[in-house]
PDB file of C-alpha atoms in Angstrom:
ATOM      1  CA  UNK A   1       0.000   0.000   0.000  1.00  0.00           C
ATOM      2  CA  UNK A   2       1.443   3.390  -1.058  1.00  0.00           C
ATOM      3  CA  UNK A   3       1.493   6.239   1.493  1.00  0.00           C
ATOM      4  CA  UNK A   4      -0.753   9.243   0.690  1.00  0.00           C
ATOM      5  CA  UNK A   5       0.981  12.036  -1.229  1.00  0.00           C
ATOM      6  CA  UNK A   6       1.346  15.486   0.336  1.00  0.00           C
ATOM      7  CA  UNK A   7       0.216  18.506  -1.645  1.00  0.00           C
ATOM      8  CA  UNK A   8       3.449  20.554  -1.887  1.00  0.00           C
ATOM      9  CA  UNK A   9       2.373  22.554  -4.901  1.00  0.00           C
ATOM     10  CA  UNK A  10       1.923  25.859  -2.879  1.00  0.00           C
ATOM     11  CA  UNK A  11       0.259  28.930  -4.385  1.00  0.00           C
ATOM     12  CA  UNK A  12      -0.399  29.137  -8.041  1.00  0.00           C
ATOM     13  CA  UNK A  13       0.787  32.158 -10.036  1.00  0.00           C
ATOM     14  CA  UNK A  14      -2.773  33.470 -10.274  1.00  0.00           C
ATOM     15  CA  UNK A  15      -3.278  33.195  -6.520  1.00  0.00           C
ATOM     16  CA  UNK A  16       0.024  34.984  -5.890  1.00  0.00           C
ATOM     17  CA  UNK A  17      -0.907  37.819  -8.245  1.00  0.00           C
ATOM     18  CA  UNK A  18      -4.315  38.203  -6.599  1.00  0.00           C
ATOM     19  CA  UNK A  19      -2.703  38.307  -3.148  1.00  0.00           C
ATOM     20  CA  UNK A  20      -0.198  40.938  -4.293  1.00  0.00           C
ATOM     21  CA  UNK A  21      -2.997  42.998  -5.844  1.00  0.00           C
ATOM     22  CA  UNK A  22      -5.051  42.902  -2.648  1.00  0.00           C
ATOM     23  CA  UNK A  23      -1.985  43.812  -0.582  1.00  0.00           C
ATOM     24  CA  UNK A  24      -1.261  46.738  -2.912  1.00  0.00           C
ATOM     25  CA  UNK A  25      -4.834  48.013  -2.623  1.00  0.00           C
ATOM     26  CA  UNK A  26      -4.674  47.702   1.156  1.00  0.00           C
ATOM     27  CA  UNK A  27      -1.338  49.541   1.380  1.00  0.00           C
ATOM     28  CA  UNK A  28      -2.648  52.297  -0.908  1.00  0.00           C
ATOM     29  CA  UNK A  29      -5.663  52.786   1.346  1.00  0.00           C
ATOM     30  CA  UNK A  30      -3.472  52.910   4.455  1.00  0.00           C
ATOM     31  CA  UNK A  31      -1.090  55.405   2.815  1.00  0.00           C
ATOM     32  CA  UNK A  32      -3.967  57.627   1.710  1.00  0.00           C
ATOM     33  CA  UNK A  33      -5.460  57.623   5.198  1.00  0.00           C
ATOM     34  CA  UNK A  34      -2.074  58.434   6.726  1.00  0.00           C
ATOM     35  CA  UNK A  35      -1.405  61.300   4.325  1.00  0.00           C
ATOM     36  CA  UNK A  36      -4.904  62.682   4.819  1.00  0.00           C
ATOM     37  CA  UNK A  37      -4.552  62.517   8.596  1.00  0.00           C
ATOM     38  CA  UNK A  38      -1.124  64.181   8.410  1.00  0.00           C
ATOM     39  CA  UNK A  39      -2.466  67.004   6.247  1.00  0.00           C
ATOM     40  CA  UNK A  40      -5.449  67.495   8.547  1.00  0.00           C
ATOM     41  CA  UNK A  41      -3.199  67.565  11.602  1.00  0.00           C
ATOM     42  CA  UNK A  42      -0.849  70.060   9.963  1.00  0.00           C
ATOM     43  CA  UNK A  43      -3.774  72.247   8.921  1.00  0.00           C
ATOM     44  CA  UNK A  44      -5.213  72.103  12.434  1.00  0.00           C
ATOM     45  CA  UNK A  45      -1.871  73.145  13.921  1.00  0.00           C
ATOM     46  CA  UNK A  46      -1.621  76.068  11.488  1.00  0.00           C
ATOM     47  CA  UNK A  47      -5.180  77.109  12.262  1.00  0.00           C
ATOM     48  CA  UNK A  48      -4.501  76.976  15.998  1.00  0.00           C
ATOM     49  CA  UNK A  49      -1.287  78.980  15.643  1.00  0.00           C
ATOM     50  CA  UNK A  50      -2.951  81.593  13.427  1.00  0.00           C
ATOM     51  CA  UNK A  51      -5.925  81.856  15.788  1.00  0.00           C
ATOM     52  CA  UNK A  52      -3.610  82.477  18.724  1.00  0.00           C
ATOM     53  CA  UNK A  53      -1.569  84.967  16.735  1.00  0.00           C
ATOM     54  CA  UNK A  54      -4.496  86.976  15.359  1.00  0.00           C
ATOM     55  CA  UNK A  55      -6.097  87.073  18.811  1.00  0.00           C
ATOM     56  CA  UNK A  56      -2.911  88.317  20.483  1.00  0.00           C
ATOM     57  CA  UNK A  57      -2.332  90.818  17.684  1.00  0.00           C
ATOM     58  CA  UNK A  58      -5.868  92.196  17.873  1.00  0.00           C
ATOM     59  CA  UNK A  59      -5.661  92.484  21.657  1.00  0.00           C
ATOM     60  CA  UNK A  60      -2.482  94.558  21.420  1.00  0.00           C
ATOM     61  CA  UNK A  61      -3.804  96.763  18.606  1.00  0.00           C
ATOM     62  CA  UNK A  62      -7.034  97.404  20.510  1.00  0.00           C
ATOM     63  CA  UNK A  63      -5.147  98.141  23.733  1.00  0.00           C
ATOM     64  CA  UNK A  64      -2.958 100.729  22.026  1.00  0.00           C
ATOM     65  CA  UNK A  65      -5.771 102.449  20.120  1.00  0.00           C
ATOM     66  CA  UNK A  66      -8.025 102.520  23.174  1.00  0.00           C
ATOM     67  CA  UNK A  67      -5.250 104.300  25.099  1.00  0.00           C
ATOM     68  CA  UNK A  68      -4.829 107.012  22.441  1.00  0.00           C
ATOM     69  CA  UNK A  69      -4.725 110.535  23.832  1.00  0.00           C
ATOM     70  CA  UNK A  70      -4.083 114.057  22.613  1.00  0.00           C
ATOM     71  CA  UNK A  71      -0.693 115.620  23.304  1.00  0.00           C
ATOM     72  CA  UNK A  72      -0.785 119.194  24.684  1.00  0.00           C
ATOM     73  CA  UNK A  73       1.710 121.595  23.109  1.00  0.00           C
ATOM     74  CA  UNK A  74       3.197 124.564  24.950  1.00  0.00           C
ATOM     75  CA  UNK A  75       1.984 127.886  23.570  1.00  0.00           C
ATOM     76  CA  UNK A  76      -0.741 126.327  21.391  1.00  0.00           C
ATOM     77  CA  UNK A  77      -4.450 126.561  22.207  1.00  0.00           C
ATOM     78  CA  UNK A  78      -5.134 123.115  20.754  1.00  0.00           C
ATOM     79  CA  UNK A  79      -3.245 119.931  21.589  1.00  0.00           C
ATOM     80  CA  UNK A  80      -1.809 117.737  18.877  1.00  0.00           C
ATOM     81  CA  UNK A  81      -4.470 115.203  17.841  1.00  0.00           C
ATOM     82  CA  UNK A  82      -4.166 111.695  19.242  1.00  0.00           C
ATOM     83  CA  UNK A  83      -3.562 110.309  15.750  1.00  0.00           C
ATOM     84  CA  UNK A  84      -0.386 111.665  14.182  1.00  0.00           C
ATOM     85  CA  UNK A  85      -0.787 109.849  10.867  1.00  0.00           C
ATOM     86  CA  UNK A  86      -3.459 107.482   9.599  1.00  0.00           C
ATOM     87  CA  UNK A  87      -3.557 105.345   6.448  1.00  0.00           C
ATOM     88  CA  UNK A  88      -5.255 102.019   5.591  1.00  0.00           C
ATOM     89  CA  UNK A  89      -2.170 100.027   6.654  1.00  0.00           C
ATOM     90  CA  UNK A  90      -0.495 102.293   9.208  1.00  0.00           C
ATOM     91  CA  UNK A  91      -1.503 104.393  12.191  1.00  0.00           C
ATOM     92  CA  UNK A  92       0.732 106.507  14.427  1.00  0.00           C
ATOM     93  CA  UNK A  93      -0.643 107.864  17.680  1.00  0.00           C
ATOM     94  CA  UNK A  94       0.099 109.168  21.150  1.00  0.00           C
ATOM     95  CA  UNK A  95      -1.005 106.951  24.007  1.00  0.00           C
ATOM     96  CA  UNK A  96      -0.682 106.294  27.711  1.00  0.00           C
ATOM     97  CA  UNK A  97      -0.042 102.555  27.842  1.00  0.00           C
ATOM     98  CA  UNK A  98       2.671 102.257  30.509  1.00  0.00           C
ATOM     99  CA  UNK A  99       0.259 102.693  33.385  1.00  0.00           C
ATOM    100  CA  UNK A 100       2.445 100.688  35.756  1.00  0.00           C
ATOM    101  CA  UNK A 101       5.335 103.157  35.569  1.00  0.00           C
ATOM    102  CA  UNK A 102       6.081 105.402  38.592  1.00  0.00           C
ATOM    103  CA  UNK A 103       5.692 108.541  36.452  1.00  0.00           C
ATOM    104  CA  UNK A 104       3.036 108.740  33.774  1.00  0.00           C
ATOM    105  CA  UNK A 105       4.423 109.669  30.374  1.00  0.00           C
ATOM    106  CA  UNK A 106       2.892 109.228  26.938  1.00  0.00           C
ATOM    107  CA  UNK A 107       4.530 107.214  24.194  1.00  0.00           C
ATOM    108  CA  UNK A 108       4.283 107.555  20.453  1.00  0.00           C
ATOM    109  CA  UNK A 109       3.358 104.268  18.804  1.00  0.00           C
ATOM    110  CA  UNK A 110       3.202 103.254  15.175  1.00  0.00           C
ATOM    111  CA  UNK A 111       1.323 100.155  14.022  1.00  0.00           C
ATOM    112  CA  UNK A 112       2.295  99.335  10.447  1.00  0.00           C
ATOM    113  CA  UNK A 113       2.917  96.568   7.927  1.00  0.00           C
ATOM    114  CA  UNK A 114       6.485  95.957   6.792  1.00  0.00           C
ATOM    115  CA  UNK A 115       7.604  94.670   3.374  1.00  0.00           C
ATOM    116  CA  UNK A 116       6.814  91.075   4.425  1.00  0.00           C
ATOM    117  CA  UNK A 117       3.322  92.097   5.602  1.00  0.00           C
ATOM    118  CA  UNK A 118       4.174  91.595   9.249  1.00  0.00           C
ATOM    119  CA  UNK A 119       2.340  93.852  11.675  1.00  0.00           C
ATOM    120  CA  UNK A 120       5.018  95.803  13.535  1.00  0.00           C
ATOM    121  CA  UNK A 121       4.660  97.952  16.641  1.00  0.00           C
ATOM    122  CA  UNK A 122       7.255 100.747  16.887  1.00  0.00           C
ATOM    123  CA  UNK A 123       7.566 102.964  19.967  1.00  0.00           C
ATOM    124  CA  UNK A 124       9.162 106.322  20.714  1.00  0.00           C
ATOM    125  CA  UNK A 125       9.776 107.378  24.305  1.00  0.00           C
ATOM    126  CA  UNK A 126       8.681 110.831  25.430  1.00  0.00           C
ATOM    127  CA  UNK A 127      11.093 113.597  26.356  1.00  0.00           C
ATOM    128  CA  UNK A 128       9.902 115.667  29.311  1.00  0.00           C
ATOM    129  CA  UNK A 129       9.713 119.395  28.563  1.00  0.00           C
ATOM    130  CA  UNK A 130       9.149 122.325  30.883  1.00  0.00           C
ATOM    131  CA  UNK A 131       5.642 122.993  32.095  1.00  0.00           C
ATOM    132  CA  UNK A 132       4.637 119.337  32.128  1.00  0.00           C
ATOM    133  CA  UNK A 133       4.711 118.973  28.349  1.00  0.00           C
ATOM    134  CA  UNK A 134       6.237 116.105  26.368  1.00  0.00           C
ATOM    135  CA  UNK A 135       7.982 115.921  23.019  1.00  0.00           C
ATOM    136  CA  UNK A 136       9.051 113.100  20.707  1.00  0.00           C
ATOM    137  CA  UNK A 137      12.092 112.992  18.472  1.00  0.00           C
ATOM    138  CA  UNK A 138      14.997 110.818  17.445  1.00  0.00           C
ATOM    139  CA  UNK A 139      15.151 107.095  16.828  1.00  0.00           C
ATOM    140  CA  UNK A 140      12.465 104.677  18.037  1.00  0.00           C
ATOM    141  CA  UNK A 141      12.965 103.172  21.459  1.00  0.00           C
ATOM    142  CA  UNK A 142      11.763  99.706  20.443  1.00  0.00           C
ATOM    143  CA  UNK A 143      10.184  97.709  17.662  1.00  0.00           C
ATOM    144  CA  UNK A 144       8.513  94.302  17.711  1.00  0.00           C
ATOM    145  CA  UNK A 145       6.390  92.060  15.499  1.00  0.00           C
ATOM    146  CA  UNK A 146       2.901  91.449  16.855  1.00  0.00           C
ATOM    147  CA  UNK A 147       1.457  89.445  13.931  1.00  0.00           C
ATOM    148  CA  UNK A 148       3.053  87.479  11.097  1.00  0.00           C
ATOM    149  CA  UNK A 149       1.825  87.401   7.492  1.00  0.00           C
ATOM    150  CA  UNK A 150      -1.147  89.738   7.518  1.00  0.00           C
ATOM    151  CA  UNK A 151      -3.236  88.942   4.457  1.00  0.00           C
ATOM    152  CA  UNK A 152      -4.417  91.687   2.108  1.00  0.00           C
ATOM    153  CA  UNK A 153      -8.057  92.527   2.689  1.00  0.00           C
ATOM    154  CA  UNK A 154     -10.876  92.194   0.203  1.00  0.00           C
ATOM    155  CA  UNK A 155     -11.387  95.138  -2.168  1.00  0.00           C
ATOM    156  CA  UNK A 156     -12.543  98.075  -0.078  1.00  0.00           C
ATOM    157  CA  UNK A 157     -11.515  96.402   3.196  1.00  0.00           C
ATOM    158  CA  UNK A 158      -8.374  97.668   4.893  1.00  0.00           C
ATOM    159  CA  UNK A 159      -6.388  96.854   7.993  1.00  0.00           C
ATOM    160  CA  UNK A 160      -7.394 100.200   9.517  1.00  0.00           C
ATOM    161  CA  UNK A 161     -10.474 102.302   8.897  1.00  0.00           C
ATOM    162  CA  UNK A 162     -11.383 105.556  10.636  1.00  0.00           C
ATOM    163  CA  UNK A 163     -14.755 106.925  11.741  1.00  0.00           C
ATOM    164  CA  UNK A 164     -15.984 110.116  13.334  1.00  0.00           C
ATOM    165  CA  UNK A 165     -18.227 110.450  16.392  1.00  0.00           C
ATOM    166  CA  UNK A 166     -21.309 109.831  14.240  1.00  0.00           C
ATOM    167  CA  UNK A 167     -19.831 106.583  12.935  1.00  0.00           C
ATOM    168  CA  UNK A 168     -19.262 107.970   9.447  1.00  0.00           C
ATOM    169  CA  UNK A 169     -16.088 106.909   7.611  1.00  0.00           C
ATOM    170  CA  UNK A 170     -13.332 109.469   7.135  1.00  0.00           C
ATOM    171  CA  UNK A 171     -12.020 109.142   3.591  1.00  0.00           C
ATOM    172  CA  UNK A 172      -9.006 111.442   3.411  1.00  0.00           C
ATOM    173  CA  UNK A 173      -8.092 114.087   0.880  1.00  0.00           C
ATOM    174  CA  UNK A 174      -8.370 111.642  -2.024  1.00  0.00           C
ATOM    175  CA  UNK A 175     -11.734 110.303  -0.937  1.00  0.00           C
ATOM    176  CA  UNK A 176     -10.385 106.748  -0.703  1.00  0.00           C
ATOM    177  CA  UNK A 177      -9.102 106.670   2.872  1.00  0.00           C
ATOM    178  CA  UNK A 178      -5.461 106.530   1.833  1.00  0.00           C
ATOM    179  CA  UNK A 179      -4.342 109.431   4.042  1.00  0.00           C
ATOM    180  CA  UNK A 180      -6.425 111.434   6.493  1.00  0.00           C
ATOM    181  CA  UNK A 181      -6.147 115.206   6.465  1.00  0.00           C
ATOM    182  CA  UNK A 182      -5.112 117.157   9.565  1.00  0.00           C
ATOM    183  CA  UNK A 183      -8.745 118.153  10.114  1.00  0.00           C
ATOM    184  CA  UNK A 184      -9.910 114.544   9.840  1.00  0.00           C
ATOM    185  CA  UNK A 185      -7.235 113.391  12.284  1.00  0.00           C
ATOM    186  CA  UNK A 186      -8.904 115.549  14.944  1.00  0.00           C
ATOM    187  CA  UNK A 187     -12.289 114.036  14.072  1.00  0.00           C
ATOM    188  CA  UNK A 188     -11.389 110.360  14.521  1.00  0.00           C
ATOM    189  CA  UNK A 189     -13.474 108.834  17.307  1.00  0.00           C
ATOM    190  CA  UNK A 190     -12.947 105.149  16.544  1.00  0.00           C
ATOM    191  CA  UNK A 191     -10.767 102.874  14.447  1.00  0.00           C
ATOM    192  CA  UNK A 192     -12.060  99.750  12.732  1.00  0.00           C
ATOM    193  CA  UNK A 193      -9.490  96.962  12.556  1.00  0.00           C
ATOM    194  CA  UNK A 194      -9.718  94.066  10.086  1.00  0.00           C
ATOM    195  CA  UNK A 195      -6.895  91.662  10.870  1.00  0.00           C
ATOM    196  CA  UNK A 196      -6.383  88.456   8.866  1.00  0.00           C
ATOM    197  CA  UNK A 197      -3.431  86.173   9.600  1.00  0.00           C
ATOM    198  CA  UNK A 198      -2.492  83.176   7.441  1.00  0.00           C
ATOM    199  CA  UNK A 199       0.470  80.855   6.850  1.00  0.00           C
ATOM    200  CA  UNK A 200       1.774  82.704   3.787  1.00  0.00           C
ATOM    201  CA  UNK A 201       0.582  85.620   1.692  1.00  0.00           C
ATOM    202  CA  UNK A 202      -0.714  83.203  -0.973  1.00  0.00           C
ATOM    203  CA  UNK A 203      -1.972  80.370   1.275  1.00  0.00           C
ATOM    204  CA  UNK A 204      -5.387  81.326   2.631  1.00  0.00           C
ATOM    205  CA  UNK A 205      -6.452  77.822   3.722  1.00  0.00           C
ATOM    206  CA  UNK A 206      -5.524  78.468   7.351  1.00  0.00           C
ATOM    207  CA  UNK A 207      -6.516  82.146   7.399  1.00  0.00           C
ATOM    208  CA  UNK A 208      -8.151  83.522  10.542  1.00  0.00           C
ATOM    209  CA  UNK A 209      -9.870  86.924  10.536  1.00  0.00           C
ATOM    210  CA  UNK A 210     -10.954  89.175  13.379  1.00  0.00           C
ATOM    211  CA  UNK A 211     -12.922  92.416  13.060  1.00  0.00           C
ATOM    212  CA  UNK A 212     -13.094  95.018  15.797  1.00  0.00           C
ATOM    213  CA  UNK A 213     -14.106  98.655  16.145  1.00  0.00           C
ATOM    214  CA  UNK A 214     -12.064 100.324  18.856  1.00  0.00           C
ATOM    215  CA  UNK A 215     -13.176 103.554  20.489  1.00  0.00           C
ATOM    216  CA  UNK A 216     -10.829 106.159  21.937  1.00  0.00           C
ATOM    217  CA  UNK A 217     -12.433 107.216  25.233  1.00  0.00           C
ATOM    218  CA  UNK A 218      -9.548 109.488  26.256  1.00  0.00           C
ATOM    219  CA  UNK A 219      -9.990 111.531  23.093  1.00  0.00           C
ATOM    220  CA  UNK A 220     -13.760 111.677  23.563  1.00  0.00           C
ATOM    221  CA  UNK A 221     -13.343 112.932  27.150  1.00  0.00           C
ATOM    222  CA  UNK A 222     -10.815 115.540  26.041  1.00  0.00           C
ATOM    223  CA  UNK A 223     -13.097 116.711  23.241  1.00  0.00           C
ATOM    224  CA  UNK A 224     -16.039 116.957  25.583  1.00  0.00           C
ATOM    225  CA  UNK A 225     -14.047 118.955  28.108  1.00  0.00           C
ATOM    226  CA  UNK A 226     -12.667 121.446  25.602  1.00  0.00           C
TER     227      UNK A 226
END
C-alpha cells in the first residue's frame, strides 16, 4: 500500500498575483489615510497657531488704540491730535499705555505693515519738557512684530479704517481713505481693525480673521471737556 501524497504545490501564479494585488490596494488605502490625517493635523496646527496669533495681535492693537490721547503743546491753544498719521495700513498715535510706571508719560506708537506684511509695533519714548509737556524725536525706542503674514483685505476692506463720532467713515483728501487730512485726524473717534493672519501671503487655507471697532475714550473725554 502506497502512502498518501502530500500537496506541496503551494500557491499558483494566479493566486500569488491576486494576493499581491489585494496587498497593494490595502497599502494604498493605508497610505492615503495616513497622508490625509497628516495634512489634517498640519492644517489644524496652522489654524490653531494663526488663531492664537491673530487674537494676540488684535488684543495689542485694541489696547494701544483705546489708550490714544491728545498731546498738549506749549503755547498752542489746541493739543496735537491723538492720531499723528493714519492710512489704511499704518496708524501713528500718542497713548498712555505704561500705566504701571512710577511717572506717567505718553509714548508715540506706530502700528504698520512691513515689506513682508508683518504687523510691527514701533515705539518712541517721550522727552519731558518744561511745564509738564512732552515731546518726541529721534530714533524709536523699540520695535517688535505682533502678527506674522497679515493677508491683504478684500477690495474696499483695509487693515485700519477711521470713523468720526457719528460713525461715518473718514475718507481722506483723495476720498479713498489713503491718508487722512489734519482736520480729519482731529475728528477720529474710533478705528475699525480688520486683521487676517495666514500661513503665507498666498496660502489662505488656514486664514483667521478678526474684526473690531475700537473707540478712543480718552480723546472723547478731552473733546467733551474742551
